Short mmCIF file of C-alpha atoms in Angstrom, two decimals:
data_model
loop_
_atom_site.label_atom_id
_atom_site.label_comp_id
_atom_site.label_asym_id
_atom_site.label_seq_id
_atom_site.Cartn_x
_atom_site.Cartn_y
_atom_site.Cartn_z
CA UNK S 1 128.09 283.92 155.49
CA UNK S 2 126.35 282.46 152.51
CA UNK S 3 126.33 278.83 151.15
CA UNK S 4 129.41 279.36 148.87
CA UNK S 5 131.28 280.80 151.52
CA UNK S 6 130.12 278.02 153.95
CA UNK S 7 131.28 275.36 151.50
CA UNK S 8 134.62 277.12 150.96
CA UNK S 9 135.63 277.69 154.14
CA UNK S 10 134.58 273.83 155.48
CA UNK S 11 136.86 272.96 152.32
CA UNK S 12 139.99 274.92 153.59
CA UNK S 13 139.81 274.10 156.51
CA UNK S 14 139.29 270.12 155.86
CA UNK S 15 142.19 270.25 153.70
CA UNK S 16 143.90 272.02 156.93
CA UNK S 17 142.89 269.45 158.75
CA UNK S 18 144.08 266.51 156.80
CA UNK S 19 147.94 267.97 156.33
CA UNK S 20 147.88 268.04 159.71
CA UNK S 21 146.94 265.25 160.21
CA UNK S 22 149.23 263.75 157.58
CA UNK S 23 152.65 264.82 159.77
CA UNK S 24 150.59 264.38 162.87
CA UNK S 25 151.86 262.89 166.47
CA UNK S 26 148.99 262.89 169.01
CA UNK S 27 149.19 261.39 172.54
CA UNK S 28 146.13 259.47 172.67
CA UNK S 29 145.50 260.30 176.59
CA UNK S 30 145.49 264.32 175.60
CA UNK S 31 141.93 264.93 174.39
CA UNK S 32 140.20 267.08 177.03
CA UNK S 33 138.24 269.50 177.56
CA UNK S 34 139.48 273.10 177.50
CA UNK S 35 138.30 273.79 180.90
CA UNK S 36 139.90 270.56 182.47
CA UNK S 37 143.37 271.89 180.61
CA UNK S 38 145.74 272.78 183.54
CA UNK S 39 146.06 272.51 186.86
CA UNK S 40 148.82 276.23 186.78
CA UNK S 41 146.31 279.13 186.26
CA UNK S 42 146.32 281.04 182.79
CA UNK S 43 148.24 284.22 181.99
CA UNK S 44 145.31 287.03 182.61
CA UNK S 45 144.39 289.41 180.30
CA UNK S 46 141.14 291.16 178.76
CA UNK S 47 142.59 291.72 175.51
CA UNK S 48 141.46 295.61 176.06
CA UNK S 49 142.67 296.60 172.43
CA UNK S 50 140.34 294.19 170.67
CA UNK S 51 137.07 295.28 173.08
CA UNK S 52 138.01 298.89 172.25
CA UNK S 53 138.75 298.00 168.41
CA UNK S 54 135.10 295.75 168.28
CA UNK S 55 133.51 298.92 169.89
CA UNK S 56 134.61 301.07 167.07
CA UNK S 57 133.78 298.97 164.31
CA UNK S 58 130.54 298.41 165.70
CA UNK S 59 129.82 302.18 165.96
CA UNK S 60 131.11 303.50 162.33
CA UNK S 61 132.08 300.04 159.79
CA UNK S 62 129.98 300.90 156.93
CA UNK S 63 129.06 297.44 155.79
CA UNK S 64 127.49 294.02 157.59
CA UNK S 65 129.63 292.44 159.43
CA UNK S 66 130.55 288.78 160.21
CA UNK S 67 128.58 286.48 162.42
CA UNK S 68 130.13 287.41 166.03
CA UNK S 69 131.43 283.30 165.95
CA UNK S 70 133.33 284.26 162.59
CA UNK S 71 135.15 287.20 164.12
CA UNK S 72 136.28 284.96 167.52
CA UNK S 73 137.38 282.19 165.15
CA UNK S 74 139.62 284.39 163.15
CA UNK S 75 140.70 286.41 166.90
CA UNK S 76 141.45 282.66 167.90
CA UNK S 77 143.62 282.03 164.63
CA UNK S 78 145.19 285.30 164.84
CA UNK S 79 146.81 284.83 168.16
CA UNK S 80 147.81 281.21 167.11
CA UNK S 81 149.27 282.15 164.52
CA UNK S 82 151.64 284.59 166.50
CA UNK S 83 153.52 281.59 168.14
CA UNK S 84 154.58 280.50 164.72
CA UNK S 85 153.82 277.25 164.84
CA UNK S 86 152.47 275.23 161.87
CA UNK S 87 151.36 272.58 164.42
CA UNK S 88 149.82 274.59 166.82
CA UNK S 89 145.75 275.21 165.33
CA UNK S 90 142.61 275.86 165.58
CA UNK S 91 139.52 273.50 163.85
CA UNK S 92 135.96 274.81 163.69
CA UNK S 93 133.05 272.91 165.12
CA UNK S 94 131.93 270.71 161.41
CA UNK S 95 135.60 269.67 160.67
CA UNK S 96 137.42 268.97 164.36
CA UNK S 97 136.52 265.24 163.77
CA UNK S 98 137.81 262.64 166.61
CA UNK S 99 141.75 261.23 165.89
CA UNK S 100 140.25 257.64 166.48
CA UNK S 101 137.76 258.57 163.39
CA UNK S 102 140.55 259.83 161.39
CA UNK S 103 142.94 257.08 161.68
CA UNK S 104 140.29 254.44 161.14
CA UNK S 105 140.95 254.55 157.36
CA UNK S 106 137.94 252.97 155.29
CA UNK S 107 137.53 252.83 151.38
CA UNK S 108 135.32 251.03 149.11
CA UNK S 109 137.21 248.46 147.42
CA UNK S 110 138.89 244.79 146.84
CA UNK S 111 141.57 245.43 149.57
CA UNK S 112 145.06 245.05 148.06
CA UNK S 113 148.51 246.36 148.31
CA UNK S 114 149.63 247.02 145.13
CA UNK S 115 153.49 247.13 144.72
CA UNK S 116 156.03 247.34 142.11
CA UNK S 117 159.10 245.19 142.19
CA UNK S 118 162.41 246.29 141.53
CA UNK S 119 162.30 244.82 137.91
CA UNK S 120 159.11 246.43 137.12
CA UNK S 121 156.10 244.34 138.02
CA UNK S 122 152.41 245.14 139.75
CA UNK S 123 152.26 242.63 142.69
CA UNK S 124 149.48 242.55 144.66
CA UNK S 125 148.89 241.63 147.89
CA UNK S 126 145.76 241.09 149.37
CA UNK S 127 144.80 242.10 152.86
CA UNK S 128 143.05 239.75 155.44
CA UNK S 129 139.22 238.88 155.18
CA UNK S 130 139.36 241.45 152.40
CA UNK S 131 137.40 240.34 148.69
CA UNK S 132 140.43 239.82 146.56
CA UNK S 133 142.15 237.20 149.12
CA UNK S 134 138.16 235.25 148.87
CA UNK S 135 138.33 235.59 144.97
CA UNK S 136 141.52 233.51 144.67
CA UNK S 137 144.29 236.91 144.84
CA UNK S 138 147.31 235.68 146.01
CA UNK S 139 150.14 237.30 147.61
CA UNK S 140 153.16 238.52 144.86
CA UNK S 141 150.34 238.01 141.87
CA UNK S 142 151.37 240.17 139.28
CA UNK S 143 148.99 242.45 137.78
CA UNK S 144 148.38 241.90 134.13
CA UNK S 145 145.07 243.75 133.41
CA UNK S 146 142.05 246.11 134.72
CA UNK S 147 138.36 246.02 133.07
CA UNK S 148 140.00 243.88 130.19
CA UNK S 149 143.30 247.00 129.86
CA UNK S 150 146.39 245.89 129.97
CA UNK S 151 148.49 247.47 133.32
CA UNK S 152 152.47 248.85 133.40
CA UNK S 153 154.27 250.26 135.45
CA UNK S 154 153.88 253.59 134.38
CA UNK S 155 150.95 253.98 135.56
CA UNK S 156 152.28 253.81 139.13
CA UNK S 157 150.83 252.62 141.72
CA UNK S 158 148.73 254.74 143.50
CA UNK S 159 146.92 255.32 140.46
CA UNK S 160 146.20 251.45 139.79
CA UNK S 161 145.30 251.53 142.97
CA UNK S 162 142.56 254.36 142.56
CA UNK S 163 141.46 252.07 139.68
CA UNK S 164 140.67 249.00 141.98
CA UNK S 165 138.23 250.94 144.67
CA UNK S 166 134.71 252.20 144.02
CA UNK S 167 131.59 253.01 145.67
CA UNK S 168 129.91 249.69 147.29
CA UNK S 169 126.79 248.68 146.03
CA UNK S 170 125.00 245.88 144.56
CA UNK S 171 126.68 244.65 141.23
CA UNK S 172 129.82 247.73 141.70
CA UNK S 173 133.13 245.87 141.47
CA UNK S 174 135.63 245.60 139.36
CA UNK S 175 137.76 242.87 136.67
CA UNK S 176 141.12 242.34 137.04
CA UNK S 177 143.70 239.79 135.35
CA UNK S 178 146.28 238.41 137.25
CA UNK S 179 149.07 235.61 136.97
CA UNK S 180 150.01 233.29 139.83
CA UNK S 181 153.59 232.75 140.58
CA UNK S 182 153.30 229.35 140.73
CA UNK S 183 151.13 229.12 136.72
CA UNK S 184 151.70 229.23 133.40
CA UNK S 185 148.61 231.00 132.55
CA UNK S 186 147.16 234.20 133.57
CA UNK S 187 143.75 234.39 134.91
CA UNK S 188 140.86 236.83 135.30
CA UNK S 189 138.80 237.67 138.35
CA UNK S 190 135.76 240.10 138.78
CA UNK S 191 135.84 241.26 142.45
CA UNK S 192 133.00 242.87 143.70
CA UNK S 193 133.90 245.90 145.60
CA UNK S 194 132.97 246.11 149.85
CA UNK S 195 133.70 248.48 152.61
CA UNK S 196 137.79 247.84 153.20
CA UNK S 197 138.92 248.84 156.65
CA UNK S 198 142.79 249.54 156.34
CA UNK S 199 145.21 247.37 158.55
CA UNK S 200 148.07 249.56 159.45
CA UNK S 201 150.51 246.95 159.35
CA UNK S 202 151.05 244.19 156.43
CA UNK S 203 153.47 241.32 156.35
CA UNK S 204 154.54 238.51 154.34
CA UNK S 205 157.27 236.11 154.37
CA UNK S 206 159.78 237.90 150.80
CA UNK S 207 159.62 235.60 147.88
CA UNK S 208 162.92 236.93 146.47
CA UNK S 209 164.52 235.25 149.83
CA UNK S 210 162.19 233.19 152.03
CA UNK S 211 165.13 233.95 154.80
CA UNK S 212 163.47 237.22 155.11
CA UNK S 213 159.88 238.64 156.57
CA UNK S 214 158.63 242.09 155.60
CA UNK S 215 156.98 244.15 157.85
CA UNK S 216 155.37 247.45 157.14
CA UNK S 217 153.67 250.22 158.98
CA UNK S 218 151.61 252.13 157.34
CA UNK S 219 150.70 254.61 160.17
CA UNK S 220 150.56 254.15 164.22
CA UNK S 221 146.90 253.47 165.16
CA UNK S 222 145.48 251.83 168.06
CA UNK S 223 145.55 248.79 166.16
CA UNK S 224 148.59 248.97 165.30
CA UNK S 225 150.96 247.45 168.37
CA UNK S 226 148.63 244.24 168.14
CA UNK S 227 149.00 243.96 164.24
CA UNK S 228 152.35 244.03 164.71
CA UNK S 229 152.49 241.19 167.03
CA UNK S 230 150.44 239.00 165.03
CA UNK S 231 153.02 240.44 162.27
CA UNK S 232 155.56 239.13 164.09
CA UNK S 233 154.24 235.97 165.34
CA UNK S 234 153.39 234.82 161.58
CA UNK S 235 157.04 235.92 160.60
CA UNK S 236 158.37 233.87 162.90
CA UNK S 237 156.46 230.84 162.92
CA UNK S 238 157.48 230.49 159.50
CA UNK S 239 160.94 230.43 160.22
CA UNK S 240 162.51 233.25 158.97
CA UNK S 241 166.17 234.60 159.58
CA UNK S 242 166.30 238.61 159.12
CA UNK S 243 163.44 241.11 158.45
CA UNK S 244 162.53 244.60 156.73
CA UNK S 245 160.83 246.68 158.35
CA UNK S 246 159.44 249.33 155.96
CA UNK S 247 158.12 252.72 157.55
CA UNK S 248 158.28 254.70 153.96
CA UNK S 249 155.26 257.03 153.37
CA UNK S 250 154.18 256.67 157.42
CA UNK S 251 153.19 260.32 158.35
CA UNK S 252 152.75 259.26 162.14
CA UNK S 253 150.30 258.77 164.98
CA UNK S 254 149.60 257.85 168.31
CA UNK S 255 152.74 258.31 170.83
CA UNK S 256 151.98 255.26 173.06
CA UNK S 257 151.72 252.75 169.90
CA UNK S 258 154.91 254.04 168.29
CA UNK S 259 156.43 253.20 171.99
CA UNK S 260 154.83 249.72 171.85
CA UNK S 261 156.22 249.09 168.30
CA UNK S 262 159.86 249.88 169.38
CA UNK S 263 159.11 247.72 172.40
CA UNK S 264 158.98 244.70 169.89
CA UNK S 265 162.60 245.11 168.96
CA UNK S 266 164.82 246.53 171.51
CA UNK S 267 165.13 244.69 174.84
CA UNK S 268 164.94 247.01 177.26
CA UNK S 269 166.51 250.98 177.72
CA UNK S 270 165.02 254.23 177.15
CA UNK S 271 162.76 254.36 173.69
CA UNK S 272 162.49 258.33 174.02
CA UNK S 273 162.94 261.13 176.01
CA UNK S 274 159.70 263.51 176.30
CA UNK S 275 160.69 267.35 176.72
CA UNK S 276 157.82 269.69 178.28
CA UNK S 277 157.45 272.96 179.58
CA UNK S 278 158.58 272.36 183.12
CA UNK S 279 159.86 268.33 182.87
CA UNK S 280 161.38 265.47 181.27
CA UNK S 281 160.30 262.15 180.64
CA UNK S 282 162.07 259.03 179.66
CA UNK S 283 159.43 256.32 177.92
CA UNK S 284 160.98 253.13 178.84
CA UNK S 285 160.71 249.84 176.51
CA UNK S 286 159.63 246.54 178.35
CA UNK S 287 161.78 243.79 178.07
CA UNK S 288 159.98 240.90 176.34
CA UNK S 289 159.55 242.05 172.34
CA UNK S 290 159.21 239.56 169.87
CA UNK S 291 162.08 240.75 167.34
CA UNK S 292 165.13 242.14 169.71
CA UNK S 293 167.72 239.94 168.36
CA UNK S 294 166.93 239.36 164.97
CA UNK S 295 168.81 240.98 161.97
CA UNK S 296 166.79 244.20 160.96
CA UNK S 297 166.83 246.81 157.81
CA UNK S 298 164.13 250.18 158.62
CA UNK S 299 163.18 251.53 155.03
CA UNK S 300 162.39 255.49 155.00
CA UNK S 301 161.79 258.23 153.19
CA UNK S 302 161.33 261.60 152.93
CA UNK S 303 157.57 261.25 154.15
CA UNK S 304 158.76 259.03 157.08
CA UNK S 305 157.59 261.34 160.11
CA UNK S 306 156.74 261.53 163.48
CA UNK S 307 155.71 258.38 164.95
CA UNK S 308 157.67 256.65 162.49
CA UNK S 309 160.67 259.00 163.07
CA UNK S 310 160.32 258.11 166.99
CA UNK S 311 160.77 254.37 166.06
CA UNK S 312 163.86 254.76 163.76
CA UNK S 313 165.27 257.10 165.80
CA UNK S 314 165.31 254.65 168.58
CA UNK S 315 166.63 251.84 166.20
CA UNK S 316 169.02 253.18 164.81
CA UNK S 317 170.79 254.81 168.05
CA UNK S 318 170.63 251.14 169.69
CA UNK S 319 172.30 249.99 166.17
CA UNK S 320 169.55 247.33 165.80
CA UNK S 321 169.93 248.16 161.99
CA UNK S 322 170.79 250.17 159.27
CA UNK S 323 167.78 252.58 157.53
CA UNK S 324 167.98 252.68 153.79
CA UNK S 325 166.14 255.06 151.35
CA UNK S 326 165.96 259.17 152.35
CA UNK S 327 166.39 261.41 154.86
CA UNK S 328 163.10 262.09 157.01
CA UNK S 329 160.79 264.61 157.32
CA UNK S 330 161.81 265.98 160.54
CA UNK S 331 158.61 266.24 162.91
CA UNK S 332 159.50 265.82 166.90
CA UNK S 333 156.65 267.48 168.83
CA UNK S 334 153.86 266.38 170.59
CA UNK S 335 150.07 268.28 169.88
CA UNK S 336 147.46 268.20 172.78
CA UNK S 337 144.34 268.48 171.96
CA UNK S 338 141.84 270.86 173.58
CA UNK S 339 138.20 270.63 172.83
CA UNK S 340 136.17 274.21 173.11
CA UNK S 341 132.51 274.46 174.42
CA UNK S 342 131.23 274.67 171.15
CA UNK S 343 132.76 271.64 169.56
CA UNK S 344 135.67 273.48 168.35
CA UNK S 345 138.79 272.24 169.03
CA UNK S 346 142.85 273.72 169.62
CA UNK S 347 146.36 272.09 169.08
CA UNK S 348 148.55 273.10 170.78
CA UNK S 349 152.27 272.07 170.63
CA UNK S 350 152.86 270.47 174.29
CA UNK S 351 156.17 268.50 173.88
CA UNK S 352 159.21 267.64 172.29
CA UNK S 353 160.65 264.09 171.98
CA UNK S 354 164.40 263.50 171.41
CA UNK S 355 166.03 260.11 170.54
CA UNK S 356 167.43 257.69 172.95
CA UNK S 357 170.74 259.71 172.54
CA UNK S 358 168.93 262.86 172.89
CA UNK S 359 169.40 264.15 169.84
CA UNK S 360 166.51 266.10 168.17
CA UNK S 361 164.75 265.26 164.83
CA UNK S 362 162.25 268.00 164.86
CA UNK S 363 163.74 270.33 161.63
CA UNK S 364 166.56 267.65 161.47
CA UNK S 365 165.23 264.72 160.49
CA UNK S 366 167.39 261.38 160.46
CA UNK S 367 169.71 261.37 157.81
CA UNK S 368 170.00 256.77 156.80
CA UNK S 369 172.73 254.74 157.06
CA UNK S 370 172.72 253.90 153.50
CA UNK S 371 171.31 256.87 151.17
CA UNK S 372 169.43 256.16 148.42
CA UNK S 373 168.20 258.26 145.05
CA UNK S 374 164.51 257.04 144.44
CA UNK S 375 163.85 255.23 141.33
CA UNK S 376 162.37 257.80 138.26
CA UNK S 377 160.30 254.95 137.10
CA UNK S 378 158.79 253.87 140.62
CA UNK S 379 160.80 250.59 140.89
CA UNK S 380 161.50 249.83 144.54
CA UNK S 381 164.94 249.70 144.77
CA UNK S 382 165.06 250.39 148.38
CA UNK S 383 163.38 247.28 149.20
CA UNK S 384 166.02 245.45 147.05
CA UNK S 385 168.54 247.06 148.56
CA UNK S 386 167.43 245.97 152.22
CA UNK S 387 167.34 242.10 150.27
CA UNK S 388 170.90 242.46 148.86
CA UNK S 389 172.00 243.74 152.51
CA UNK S 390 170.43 241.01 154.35
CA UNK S 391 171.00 238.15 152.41
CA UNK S 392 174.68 238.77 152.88
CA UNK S 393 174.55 239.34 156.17
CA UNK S 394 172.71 235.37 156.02
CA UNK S 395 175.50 234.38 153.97
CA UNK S 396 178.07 235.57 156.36
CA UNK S 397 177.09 233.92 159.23
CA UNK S 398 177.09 230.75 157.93
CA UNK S 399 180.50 231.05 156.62
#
């Protein structure tokens, strides 16, 4: 295989590698070794037809052929690829990268959240310890400029946001013009960029009704059940009445966390029920969670999956809330991970998970309570939907 080839193979299959990883849900306990895999014995068979094909091509194929690691890899694919399973694969030895390094998410940047409002405006919010939050960025500043260019909406945000990372190094950074909520005048910044590692949870206490906390997930990492709780915590200790949590645009994660998350808001009863080849397992939430009584909206979307399925699921069949926005992806199974003796590395579909009233989201997806057309213009009217919702539900029960 020559260097082009080289390069465009580790290219496919990285890109492989990250949409699966993008609607992934890994058990965190199920990365073993291949030989460790089961304690039933495998189905035997020498795979005659392939010796006695092999044997042929070795004795009359006119041309070189591939490195003998090339042909197993594609024997390996091939017989994957039978099951017909998009979630069931196989990663060669330079891409089959550890979960915990994939979900670590680092970027060189100012580490913010940028946002836009339902009326139209860039707010930023700044993540903890990160260089925008030591500059003076404040949460719900509105973006007015980048590099001395004005900023609107139409941009979007993710590609503002592409505009306020860069590679770290002495000097790199970048000038941004921002006004306070609480100031007349707008003021400029330069933020020198640093290595940002990504929370997967943010929170703040919602300007438009200081009743209300907002809570998002932005995937299920290790981190994550313990972000949450300091989430929580903060929420709380500032007194607030109802919250949002938002799990739009979460592609999923680690089983166990997503359990743990639930845990936080339902006191008690089965969070889901894990289907395998020969059992069934109820995961159980632990009485104790920080949020089981409070008044609750879940955002989602079409690219809520997984994990984040797992937890709305569970929500919504214990009605403690309503979801607003789209109808989710649909991704119920469970991968175990298999690691090869040369580094390589298989996923195989192990498991199924069903909702606390067994019903099955895998192809389905979860179809919200209150359905929602997304804004053309990027406008979050989701989010300002959950607001309207809540603050009546305030209203009502103090009338």
């Amino acid at each position: 295989m020559n260097a082009k080839q080289s390069i465009l193979l580790g290219v496919i299959v990285g890109l492989f590698l990250a949409l699966a990883f993008a609607f992934g849900f890994i058990s965190n306990d199920l990365l073993e070794t291949a030989s460790a895999s089961a304690n039933e014995p495998a189905a035997v068979t020498n795979y005659g037809l392939l010796a006695e094909t092999q044997n042929l091509i070795d004795q009359v194929y006119l041309r070189e052929q591939p490195s003998p690691d090339v042909r197993e890899y594609a024997a390996i694919r091939g017989i994957l690829s039978t099951l017909e399973d998009p979630n069931t694969y196989f990663i060669e030895p330079p891409v089959a990268q550890s979960e915990a390094d994939v979900l670590a998410g680092t970027y060189g940047g100012i580490g913010v959240q940028v946002q836009l409002s339902e009326d139209g405006r860039l707010l930023l919010f700044p993540f903890a310890d990160s260089p925008a939050i030591t500059a003076g960025i404040e949460d719900g500043d509105e973006l007015i400029a980048i590099n001395g260019a004005d900023i609107t909406f139409s941009l979007g945000p993710d590609a503002i946001d592409q505009m306020l990372r860069g590679e770290v190094k002495k000097g790199s950074g970048v000038e941004i013009t921002v006004q306070h909520a609480n100031s007349d005048m707008p003021e400029t910044f330069f933020i020198e960029f640093a290595v940002i590692n990504v929370p997967s949870v943010t929170w703040r206490v919602l300007t438009e009704n200081e009743e209300i906390g907002y809570v998002q997930i932005l995937r299920f990492t290790n981190r994550t059940p313990d972000e949450l709780e300091d989430a929580l915590t903060g929420l709380l200790d500032s007194d607030i009445s109802a919250l949002i949590l938002d799990l739009r645009n979460n592609t999923g994660g680690l089983l166990p966390e997503s359990v743990a998350v639930a845990n936080q808001f339902i006191d008690g009863g089965t969070i889901t029920y894990e289907m395998r080849k020969n059992s069934e397992r109820a995961l159980d939430a632990e009485p104790g969670g920080l949020a089981t009584d409070i008044p609750l909206v879940i955002l989602v979307n079409h690219s809520t999956a997984s994990a984040a399925e797992l937890v709305a699921g569970a929500l919504l069949d214990y009605e403690r809330g309503i979801l607003i926005g789209q109808k989710t992806y649909g991704k119920g199974t469970v991968q175990q991970i298999f690691l090869l003796s040369d580094g390589s590395s298989v996923h195989i579909t192990a498991a199924e998970w069903l909702t606390p009233n067994k019903n099955r989201i895998d192809g389905v997806g979860i179809t919200p309570t209150i359905e929602m057309i997304p804004d053309e213009n990027g406008r979050d009217v989701e989010l300002g939907e959950g607001i309207r919702y809540l603050s009546e539900d305030l209203a009502e029960s103090v009338n």
